[in-house]
Amino acid sequence: MVPKKILIVEDEEDVQELIQYNLRKNGFLCESALDGKTALTKADTYKPDLVLLDLMLPRIDGLQVCRSLKSSSTLSKIPVIILTAKGTESDIVAGLEAGADDYITKPFSPQVLLARIKAVLRRAEAPPPGENATIRIHNIEIDPGRHRTFVNGKEVELTSTEFKMLHFLAARPGWVFTRYQIVDAVHGPDYPVTDRSVDVQIVGLRKKLGKAGDLIETVRGVGYRFREED
Ligand code: CA
C-alpha cells in the first residue's frame, strides 16, 4: 500500500514534532508548515492526502487556509482536520462551515489523532451514495426514489423535511454537520432558519425513528452526526 501523505500545519514546534513522530511511527509520510502561507504553498507542491490544520496560525489563519483549500480547483478534495483548543465550539462550527472534514480538540492523544485521520481518509475514499441510491445502515433503510423510510423493515412516516435531514445525515455517517450545513443541504442557503428550528426537527425525527433515533447523535455546541457502522 502506498503510504499516505499528511501535511501538518502547526506553529507550536513541539506539538508539530510530536504529531510528526507519531504519524511516521504509524507509516505515514509527513511534511510540515509553521504558518498559513507556507501551508498553502506546501499543499500545492506536496499534494497531501490529508491536511491537519491548526486554526491559530501566523500570517494566514487556519480558517482562511481552509477556505482557500476548499475553494481551490485542484486542492478542494483534500480532507482537512482542524486542530483547535478545547471549549471553542464557535471555532469548530466556523471550521466545519469553511469546509473542514472533521476536528480534534487540543490537547489530544496520539491514539485519537490516528483514529480520526484513518476515519477521515476512509470516508474520503468512499463518497456518499448517489442522490437516488437506497441507503441501508444499521437497521434503517432509506429509499430516496420512493421517499420511504423503514426501521427494522417497518415503514416510518416522515415529513419531507425530516426525510431530507435523515437522508443527508445517514448518507454521510461519522461526519459532523453544523445546523447551518444541515439546513443548507435540506432547504438551500436562503431558507430562513434558527438553530432552534433545526433542533425541533431533529427531536421530531428521533421520536418517529424510536430506538433508531439514537443513531442521530448530538455533538454538543457543534451540531449533529449519524453514527457510523462498526
Ligand atoms: Ca497555533
XYZ file of N, CA and C and ligand atoms in Angstrom:
691
model
N 0.838 -1.202 0.000
C 0.000 0.000 0.000
C 0.877 1.258 0.000
N 0.508 2.207 -0.805
C 1.258 3.471 -0.850
C 1.003 4.241 0.448
N 2.059 4.662 1.126
C 1.841 5.425 2.369
C 1.133 6.746 2.092
N 0.249 7.120 2.998
C -0.494 8.375 2.846
C 0.354 9.549 3.314
N 0.165 10.655 2.634
C 0.935 11.862 2.953
C 0.080 12.846 3.754
N 0.623 13.267 4.877
C -0.094 14.213 5.739
C 0.690 15.522 5.826
N 0.002 16.619 5.609
C 0.604 17.934 5.819
C 0.163 18.442 7.194
N 1.136 18.656 8.071
C 0.841 19.125 9.429
C 1.088 20.632 9.492
N 0.006 21.368 9.748
C 0.134 22.820 9.823
C -0.046 23.221 11.279
N 1.030 23.606 11.904
C 1.028 23.870 13.348
C 2.226 24.733 13.674
N 1.991 25.868 14.343
C 3.103 26.778 14.612
C 3.829 26.496 15.921
N 3.230 25.652 16.783
C 3.961 25.287 18.006
C 4.854 24.104 17.659
N 6.153 24.352 17.659
C 7.061 23.345 17.121
C 7.060 22.026 17.886
N 6.907 22.111 19.221
C 6.924 20.843 19.968
C 5.693 19.992 19.654
N 4.539 20.652 19.493
C 3.319 19.915 19.142
C 3.494 19.304 17.747
N 3.975 20.115 16.852
C 4.201 19.687 15.479
C 5.151 18.482 15.390
N 6.238 18.513 16.185
C 7.196 17.404 16.160
C 6.593 16.136 16.744
N 5.808 16.316 17.785
C 5.158 15.165 18.417
C 4.195 14.488 17.429
N 3.424 15.290 16.717
C 2.483 14.736 15.733
C 3.267 14.001 14.643
N 4.304 14.659 14.171
C 5.104 14.055 13.108
C 5.688 12.721 13.531
N 6.225 12.684 14.741
C 6.827 11.467 15.282
C 5.790 10.336 15.298
N 4.597 10.666 15.803
C 3.552 9.642 15.898
C 3.052 9.161 14.546
N 2.920 10.078 13.625
C 2.415 9.688 12.305
C 3.448 8.844 11.554
N 4.703 9.251 11.620
C 5.765 8.492 10.938
C 5.858 7.086 11.512
N 5.771 7.002 12.831
C 5.841 5.696 13.506
C 4.714 4.781 13.017
N 3.619 5.395 12.572
C 2.470 4.605 12.114
C 2.378 4.525 10.589
N 3.475 4.771 9.932
C 3.548 4.516 8.493
C 3.105 5.650 7.586
N 2.878 6.826 8.130
C 2.505 7.958 7.281
C 3.744 8.738 6.863
N 3.643 9.415 5.745
C 4.668 10.369 5.337
C 4.177 11.745 5.776
N 5.088 12.602 6.172
C 4.675 13.918 6.677
C 5.516 15.048 6.111
N 4.851 16.168 5.968
C 5.531 17.438 5.728
C 4.915 18.395 6.724
N 5.613 19.492 7.016
C 5.017 20.399 7.972
C 5.121 21.850 7.502
N 4.235 22.662 8.058
C 4.249 24.095 7.777
C 3.990 24.803 9.097
N 4.718 25.888 9.334
C 4.598 26.601 10.612
C 3.696 27.826 10.517
N 3.218 28.143 9.326
C 2.293 29.273 9.192
C 1.355 29.012 8.012
N 0.313 29.846 7.936
C -0.731 29.616 6.941
C -0.287 29.790 5.501
N 0.600 30.721 5.285
C 1.038 30.983 3.919
C 1.849 29.794 3.376
N 2.769 29.311 4.223
C 3.565 28.141 3.840
C 2.652 26.925 3.639
N 1.610 26.838 4.457
C 0.674 25.715 4.344
C 0.063 25.651 2.947
N -0.353 26.808 2.443
C -0.985 26.830 1.118
C 0.022 26.458 0.025
N 1.249 26.946 0.147
C 2.277 26.606 -0.841
C 2.576 25.110 -0.801
N 2.735 24.585 0.426
C 3.072 23.162 0.554
C 1.929 22.245 0.118
N 0.691 22.685 0.355
C -0.449 21.873 -0.087
C -0.386 21.704 -1.605
N 0.036 22.746 -2.245
C 0.116 22.747 -3.703
C 1.263 21.879 -4.227
N 2.417 21.950 -3.582
C 3.583 21.218 -4.078
C 3.631 19.772 -3.562
N 3.272 19.562 -2.313
C 3.383 18.245 -1.681
C 2.203 17.339 -2.023
N 1.068 17.928 -2.372
C -0.159 17.191 -2.689
C -0.486 16.137 -1.619
N -0.739 16.598 -0.389
C -1.003 15.651 0.701
C -2.340 14.934 0.519
N -2.479 13.786 1.187
C -3.763 13.070 1.194
C -4.679 13.640 2.259
N -4.088 14.387 3.194
C -4.876 14.984 4.268
C -4.084 16.138 4.884
N -4.805 17.157 5.324
C -4.159 18.295 5.988
C -4.648 18.360 7.438
N -3.701 18.396 8.376
C -4.010 18.665 9.784
C -3.770 20.141 9.984
N -4.799 20.868 10.380
C -4.715 22.325 10.328
C -5.046 22.988 11.655
N -4.024 23.559 12.266
C -4.237 24.368 13.469
C -4.986 25.631 13.036
N -5.848 26.170 13.900
C -6.592 27.371 13.498
C -5.839 28.662 13.805
N -5.159 28.697 14.958
C -4.426 29.909 15.327
C -3.024 29.851 14.741
N -2.835 30.557 13.625
C -1.566 30.488 12.904
C -1.086 31.877 12.532
N 0.217 32.047 12.458
C 0.721 33.336 11.958
C 0.497 33.485 10.448
N 0.510 34.697 9.987
C 0.420 35.107 8.576
C -0.981 34.907 7.997
N -1.398 33.679 7.756
C -2.790 33.476 7.327
C -3.402 32.519 8.333
N -4.550 32.868 8.923
C -5.080 31.976 9.956
C -5.696 30.721 9.341
N -5.885 29.737 10.223
C -6.316 28.421 9.773
C -7.638 28.411 9.018
N -8.592 29.238 9.481
C -9.891 29.277 8.794
C -9.719 29.730 7.351
N -8.884 30.746 7.174
C -8.658 31.261 5.831
C -7.927 30.224 4.962
N -7.001 29.504 5.566
C -6.304 28.431 4.840
C -7.320 27.385 4.393
N -8.223 27.042 5.302
C -9.242 26.043 4.995
C -10.132 26.514 3.835
N -10.574 27.760 3.900
C -11.412 28.300 2.822
C -10.665 28.291 1.497
N -9.402 28.676 1.525
C -8.616 28.708 0.286
C -8.473 27.308 -0.307
N -8.187 26.339 0.562
C -8.039 24.963 0.071
C -9.345 24.472 -0.541
N -10.447 24.716 0.192
C -11.727 24.166 -0.240
C -12.310 24.893 -1.457
N -11.809 26.083 -1.766
C -12.314 26.765 -2.965
C -11.335 26.610 -4.136
N -10.252 25.868 -3.915
C -9.271 25.659 -4.984
C -9.751 24.565 -5.938
N -9.530 24.773 -7.228
C -9.988 23.770 -8.189
C -9.163 22.493 -8.088
N -7.932 22.596 -7.627
C -7.065 21.412 -7.598
C -6.945 20.776 -6.204
N -7.206 21.565 -5.144
C -6.935 21.070 -3.791
C -8.193 20.820 -2.958
N -9.360 21.135 -3.522
C -10.577 21.112 -2.709
C -10.936 19.723 -2.179
N -10.459 18.670 -2.842
C -10.826 17.317 -2.417
C -9.953 16.796 -1.267
N -8.890 17.516 -0.946
C -8.017 17.066 0.148
C -8.748 17.244 1.476
N -8.933 16.153 2.231
C -9.621 16.300 3.519
C -8.808 17.145 4.498
N -9.532 17.918 5.301
C -8.894 18.796 6.290
C -9.449 18.459 7.675
N -8.552 18.226 8.618
C -8.957 18.091 10.027
C -8.418 19.298 10.769
N -9.308 20.050 11.381
C -8.828 21.223 12.110
C -8.463 20.849 13.552
N -7.432 21.519 14.055
C -6.968 21.327 15.428
C -7.290 22.602 16.176
N -8.004 22.476 17.266
C -8.392 23.676 17.978
C -8.431 23.425 19.475
N -8.296 24.488 20.247
C -8.287 24.345 21.700
C -9.656 23.915 22.203
N -9.674 23.257 23.338
C -10.925 22.816 23.960
C -11.818 24.013 24.288
N -13.133 23.795 24.221
C -14.056 24.837 24.630
C -14.230 25.943 23.608
N -13.855 25.682 22.380
C -14.002 26.707 21.346
C -14.964 26.200 20.270
N -16.199 25.928 20.721
C -17.198 25.391 19.789
C -17.422 26.316 18.599
N -17.371 27.625 18.827
C -17.644 28.525 17.701
C -16.549 28.408 16.632
N -15.307 28.142 17.075
C -14.220 27.899 16.117
C -14.482 26.628 15.309
N -14.965 25.619 16.011
C -15.229 24.344 15.341
C -16.334 24.525 14.299
N -17.398 25.223 14.706
C -18.505 25.476 13.776
C -17.993 26.247 12.553
N -17.194 27.290 12.815
C -16.658 28.091 11.703
C -15.777 27.226 10.803
N -14.987 26.360 11.408
C -14.102 25.478 10.634
C -14.873 24.508 9.767
N -15.912 23.902 10.335
C -16.723 22.952 9.558
C -17.430 23.689 8.418
N -17.908 24.904 8.714
C -18.600 25.658 7.668
C -17.635 26.203 6.623
N -16.343 26.257 6.985
C -15.329 26.640 5.992
C -14.916 25.427 5.156
N -15.502 24.271 5.459
C -15.248 23.096 4.627
C -14.398 22.020 5.273
N -13.991 22.216 6.550
C -13.201 21.182 7.220
C -14.018 19.893 7.319
N -13.321 18.768 7.268
C -13.989 17.470 7.266
C -14.202 16.918 8.669
N -13.356 17.339 9.592
C -13.508 16.900 10.976
C -12.659 17.820 11.846
N -12.700 17.608 13.143
C -11.910 18.449 14.036
C -11.406 17.623 15.205
N -10.337 18.084 15.794
C -9.811 17.468 17.015
C -9.530 18.605 17.986
N -9.952 18.427 19.234
C -9.674 19.466 20.211
C -8.379 19.139 20.953
N -7.580 20.192 21.139
C -6.321 20.069 21.882
C -6.602 20.191 23.376
N -5.865 19.518 24.241
C -4.840 18.525 23.881
C -5.485 17.197 23.471
N -4.829 16.477 22.584
C -5.388 15.197 22.133
C -4.345 14.101 22.299
N -4.826 12.871 22.380
C -3.899 11.750 22.495
C -3.516 11.295 21.094
N -2.320 10.702 20.961
C -1.903 10.173 19.662
C -2.899 9.158 19.099
N -3.515 8.371 20.000
C -4.477 7.360 19.536
C -5.704 8.006 18.901
N -6.193 9.070 19.535
C -7.364 9.772 18.996
C -7.014 10.386 17.648
N -5.852 10.997 17.585
C -5.413 11.618 16.338
C -5.364 10.587 15.204
N -4.741 9.438 15.482
C -4.627 8.401 14.459
C -5.988 7.886 14.013
N -6.864 7.668 14.993
C -8.200 7.149 14.676
C -8.953 8.132 13.789
N -8.866 9.420 14.114
C -9.561 10.443 13.322
C -9.005 10.512 11.902
N -7.685 10.477 11.793
C -7.063 10.552 10.470
C -7.512 9.368 9.618
N -7.466 8.187 10.209
C -7.867 6.992 9.449
C -9.331 7.063 9.032
N -10.190 7.525 9.950
C -11.623 7.617 9.634
C -11.865 8.611 8.502
N -11.200 9.750 8.556
C -11.415 10.767 7.521
C -10.868 10.287 6.171
N -9.733 9.615 6.183
C -9.187 9.081 4.923
C -10.127 8.025 4.334
N -10.692 7.197 5.220
C -11.623 6.150 4.781
C -12.866 6.789 4.146
N -13.399 7.813 4.793
C -14.590 8.486 4.253
C -14.293 9.173 2.931
N -13.087 9.730 2.837
C -12.725 10.440 1.603
C -12.689 9.479 0.420
N -12.373 8.204 0.724
C -12.295 7.225 -0.361
C -13.653 6.611 -0.686
N -14.620 6.798 0.193
C -15.960 6.261 -0.046
C -16.945 7.412 -0.098
N -17.115 8.033 -1.258
C -18.008 9.185 -1.358
C -19.453 8.794 -1.045
N -20.277 9.771 -0.649
C -21.678 9.469 -0.343
C -22.365 8.820 -1.543
N -23.353 7.958 -1.271
C -24.072 7.310 -2.370
C -24.802 8.335 -3.237
N -25.146 7.948 -4.446
C -25.874 8.838 -5.347
C -27.198 9.283 -4.737
N -27.698 10.397 -5.249
C -28.932 11.006 -4.740
C -30.090 10.018 -4.596
N -30.187 9.077 -5.543
C -31.347 8.191 -5.540
C -31.051 6.768 -5.072
N -29.808 6.548 -4.632
C -29.455 5.208 -4.175
C -30.082 4.929 -2.810
N -30.612 3.721 -2.651
C -31.175 3.332 -1.364
C -30.043 3.146 -0.360
N -30.231 3.685 0.829
C -29.222 3.575 1.884
C -29.704 2.544 2.899
N -28.827 1.590 3.198
C -29.116 0.636 4.278
C -28.003 0.765 5.294
N -28.351 1.236 6.475
C -27.330 1.430 7.508
C -27.941 1.114 8.860
N -27.167 0.389 9.692
C -27.700 -0.135 10.953
C -29.002 -0.875 10.612
N -30.105 -0.497 11.261
C -31.375 -1.189 10.971
C -32.336 -0.282 10.185
N -31.763 0.721 9.510
C -32.599 1.673 8.777
C -32.423 1.492 7.271
N -33.518 1.613 6.541
C -33.443 1.630 5.084
C -34.114 2.918 4.603
N -33.388 3.657 3.767
C -33.894 4.942 3.273
C -33.916 4.882 1.757
N -35.102 5.047 1.191
C -35.272 4.931 -0.257
C -35.653 6.307 -0.812
N -34.673 7.057 -1.305
C -34.957 8.429 -1.765
C -35.855 8.456 -3.006
N -35.753 7.438 -3.850
C -36.575 7.391 -5.056
C -38.053 7.389 -4.707
N -38.427 6.581 -3.738
C -39.838 6.461 -3.353
C -40.158 7.265 -2.088
N -39.149 7.948 -1.549
C -39.343 8.772 -0.361
C -39.895 7.962 0.793
N -39.307 6.795 1.017
C -39.815 5.941 2.094
C -38.692 5.544 3.046
N -39.049 5.352 4.307
C -38.079 5.001 5.344
C -38.577 3.788 6.119
N -37.672 2.864 6.367
C -38.040 1.670 7.130
C -37.070 1.468 8.286
N -37.624 1.138 9.445
C -36.782 0.755 10.585
C -37.139 -0.686 10.923
N -36.134 -1.548 10.929
C -36.364 -2.995 11.103
C -37.441 -3.502 10.134
N -37.451 -2.984 8.916
C -38.393 -3.429 7.899
C -39.784 -2.829 8.008
N -40.014 -2.034 9.047
C -41.333 -1.451 9.259
C -41.299 0.011 8.811
N -42.299 0.399 8.006
C -42.258 1.763 7.474
C -42.532 2.824 8.544
N -41.784 3.920 8.430
C -41.961 5.062 9.325
C -42.354 6.256 8.461
N -43.429 6.952 8.851
C -43.876 8.123 8.080
C -43.131 9.370 8.522
N -42.401 9.980 7.606
C -41.669 11.207 7.930
C -42.181 12.359 7.085
N -42.070 13.564 7.619
C -42.368 14.738 6.798
C -41.240 14.886 5.770
N -41.485 15.706 4.799
C -40.496 15.908 3.745
C -39.167 16.424 4.318
N -39.249 17.377 5.240
C -38.029 17.927 5.851
C -37.308 16.882 6.687
N -38.063 16.139 7.486
C -37.447 15.088 8.301
C -36.753 14.066 7.408
N -37.417 13.707 6.323
C -36.835 12.725 5.413
C -35.520 13.232 4.827
N -35.541 14.472 4.378
C -34.326 15.032 3.768
C -33.180 15.116 4.769
N -33.510 15.497 6.018
C -32.465 15.559 7.053
C -31.874 14.181 7.308
N -32.742 13.207 7.477
C -32.279 11.843 7.740
C -31.415 11.345 6.584
N -31.884 11.566 5.368
C -31.145 11.109 4.194
C -29.775 11.768 4.118
N -29.744 13.071 4.345
C -28.479 13.816 4.289
C -27.479 13.268 5.312
N -27.936 13.073 6.543
C -27.023 12.625 7.608
C -26.614 11.164 7.426
N -27.588 10.313 7.096
C -27.303 8.877 7.002
C -26.435 8.545 5.792
N -26.446 9.419 4.792
C -25.605 9.189 3.610
C -24.141 9.487 3.933
N -23.913 10.171 5.060
C -22.542 10.573 5.432
C -22.270 10.227 6.894
N -22.337 8.940 7.232
C -22.155 8.558 8.634
C -20.784 8.959 9.154
N -20.749 9.430 10.380
C -19.480 9.798 11.005
C -19.121 11.268 10.824
N -19.708 11.926 9.828
C -19.413 13.337 9.612
C -20.216 14.187 10.581
N -19.590 15.203 11.103
C -20.319 16.157 11.941
C -20.782 17.313 11.066
N -22.058 17.654 11.162
C -22.584 18.805 10.416
C -23.137 19.841 11.374
N -22.914 21.101 11.047
C -23.496 22.173 11.851
C -24.965 22.324 11.445
N -25.704 23.023 12.263
C -27.124 23.236 11.948
C -27.281 23.969 10.617
N -26.423 24.937 10.416
C -26.487 25.696 9.164
C -26.251 24.775 7.957
N -25.272 23.887 8.078
C -24.985 22.975 6.965
C -26.158 22.039 6.683
N -26.827 21.612 7.745
C -27.978 20.718 7.570
C -29.101 21.460 6.840
N -29.381 22.675 7.280
C -30.446 23.467 6.646
C -30.081 23.786 5.195
N -28.825 24.103 4.993
C -28.343 24.411 3.655
C -28.582 23.226 2.723
N -28.313 22.029 3.234
C -28.472 20.820 2.418
C -29.944 20.495 2.172
N -30.770 20.815 3.140
C -32.177 20.418 3.072
C -33.044 21.457 2.357
N -32.777 22.725 2.621
C -33.639 23.786 2.078
C -32.945 24.752 1.147
N -31.623 24.700 1.065
C -30.896 25.703 0.300
C -30.462 26.834 1.216
N -29.446 27.584 0.799
C -28.804 28.562 1.686
C -29.680 29.754 2.080
N -30.738 30.034 1.346
C -31.525 31.225 1.655
C -32.709 30.955 2.574
N -32.869 29.709 2.967
C -34.009 29.366 3.797
C -33.864 29.982 5.178
N -34.876 30.725 5.641
C -34.740 31.340 6.961
C -34.844 30.272 8.045
N -33.866 30.233 8.906
C -33.881 29.174 9.908
C -33.141 29.619 11.162
N -33.550 29.074 12.270
C -32.824 29.320 13.511
C -32.275 27.979 13.985
N -31.261 28.045 14.838
C -30.705 26.820 15.413
C -31.812 25.992 16.040
N -32.694 26.711 16.696
C -33.771 26.067 17.438
C -34.676 25.254 16.505
N -34.959 25.778 15.332
C -35.882 25.064 14.443
C -35.256 23.769 13.931
N -33.932 23.765 13.761
C -33.268 22.515 13.371
C -33.393 21.505 14.509
N -33.154 21.980 15.723
C -33.250 21.091 16.884
C -34.650 20.495 17.011
N -35.666 21.326 16.740
C -37.044 20.846 16.835
C -37.299 19.742 15.801
N -36.808 19.956 14.590
C -36.964 18.936 13.544
C -36.281 17.624 13.954
N -35.090 17.750 14.515
C -34.337 16.550 14.910
C -35.060 15.801 16.040
N -35.619 16.548 16.967
C -36.376 15.910 18.056
C -37.542 15.103 17.479
N -38.268 15.715 16.534
C -39.398 15.038 15.910
C -38.956 13.798 15.147
N -37.854 13.940 14.431
C -37.321 12.834 13.638
C -36.914 11.670 14.537
N -36.195 11.986 15.602
C -35.749 10.935 16.525
C -36.944 10.183 17.123
N -37.949 10.943 17.487
C -39.122 10.341 18.105
C -39.754 9.328 17.152
N -39.895 9.712 15.880
C -40.518 8.812 14.910
C -39.660 7.575 14.633
N -38.347 7.723 14.764
C -37.459 6.589 14.489
C -37.386 5.623 15.672
N -37.910 6.049 16.826
C -37.867 5.185 18.011
C -36.436 4.993 18.473
N -36.092 3.750 18.818
C -34.753 3.476 19.330
C -33.674 3.872 18.313
N -34.003 3.710 17.027
C -33.035 4.054 15.972
C -32.731 5.554 15.944
N -33.569 6.338 16.615
C -33.323 7.777 16.696
C -32.004 8.109 17.384
N -31.523 7.165 18.220
C -30.232 7.369 18.901
C -29.066 7.413 17.916
N -29.304 6.934 16.707
C -28.238 6.944 15.689
C -27.891 8.373 15.264
N -28.861 9.290 15.457
C -28.566 10.704 15.181
C -28.014 11.295 16.472
N -26.713 11.496 16.498
C -26.051 11.927 17.727
C -25.909 13.445 17.776
N -26.129 13.996 18.963
C -25.903 15.423 19.170
C -24.425 15.636 19.473
N -23.796 16.548 18.767
C -22.416 16.929 19.087
C -22.517 18.289 19.758
N -22.383 18.288 21.047
C -22.665 19.465 21.866
C -21.960 20.730 21.374
N -22.762 21.765 21.173
C -22.199 23.055 20.761
C -21.824 23.127 19.294
N -21.928 21.999 18.585
C -21.458 21.977 17.197
C -22.578 21.617 16.225
N -23.226 20.487 16.436
C -24.272 20.076 15.503
C -24.667 18.624 15.686
N -24.791 17.901 14.564
C -25.274 16.525 14.606
C -24.431 15.614 13.728
N -24.510 14.322 14.076
C -23.742 13.323 13.337
C -24.526 12.016 13.337
N -24.542 11.321 12.209
C -25.160 9.992 12.148
C -24.096 8.966 12.485
N -24.415 8.065 13.407
C -23.409 7.113 13.897
C -22.921 6.173 12.787
N -21.612 6.025 12.738
C -21.002 5.112 11.758
C -21.258 3.657 12.155
N -21.291 2.764 11.146
C -21.367 1.342 11.463
C -19.981 0.867 11.877
N -19.913 -0.123 12.763
C -18.605 -0.600 13.227
C -17.861 -1.337 12.119
Ca -1.280 27.766 16.911
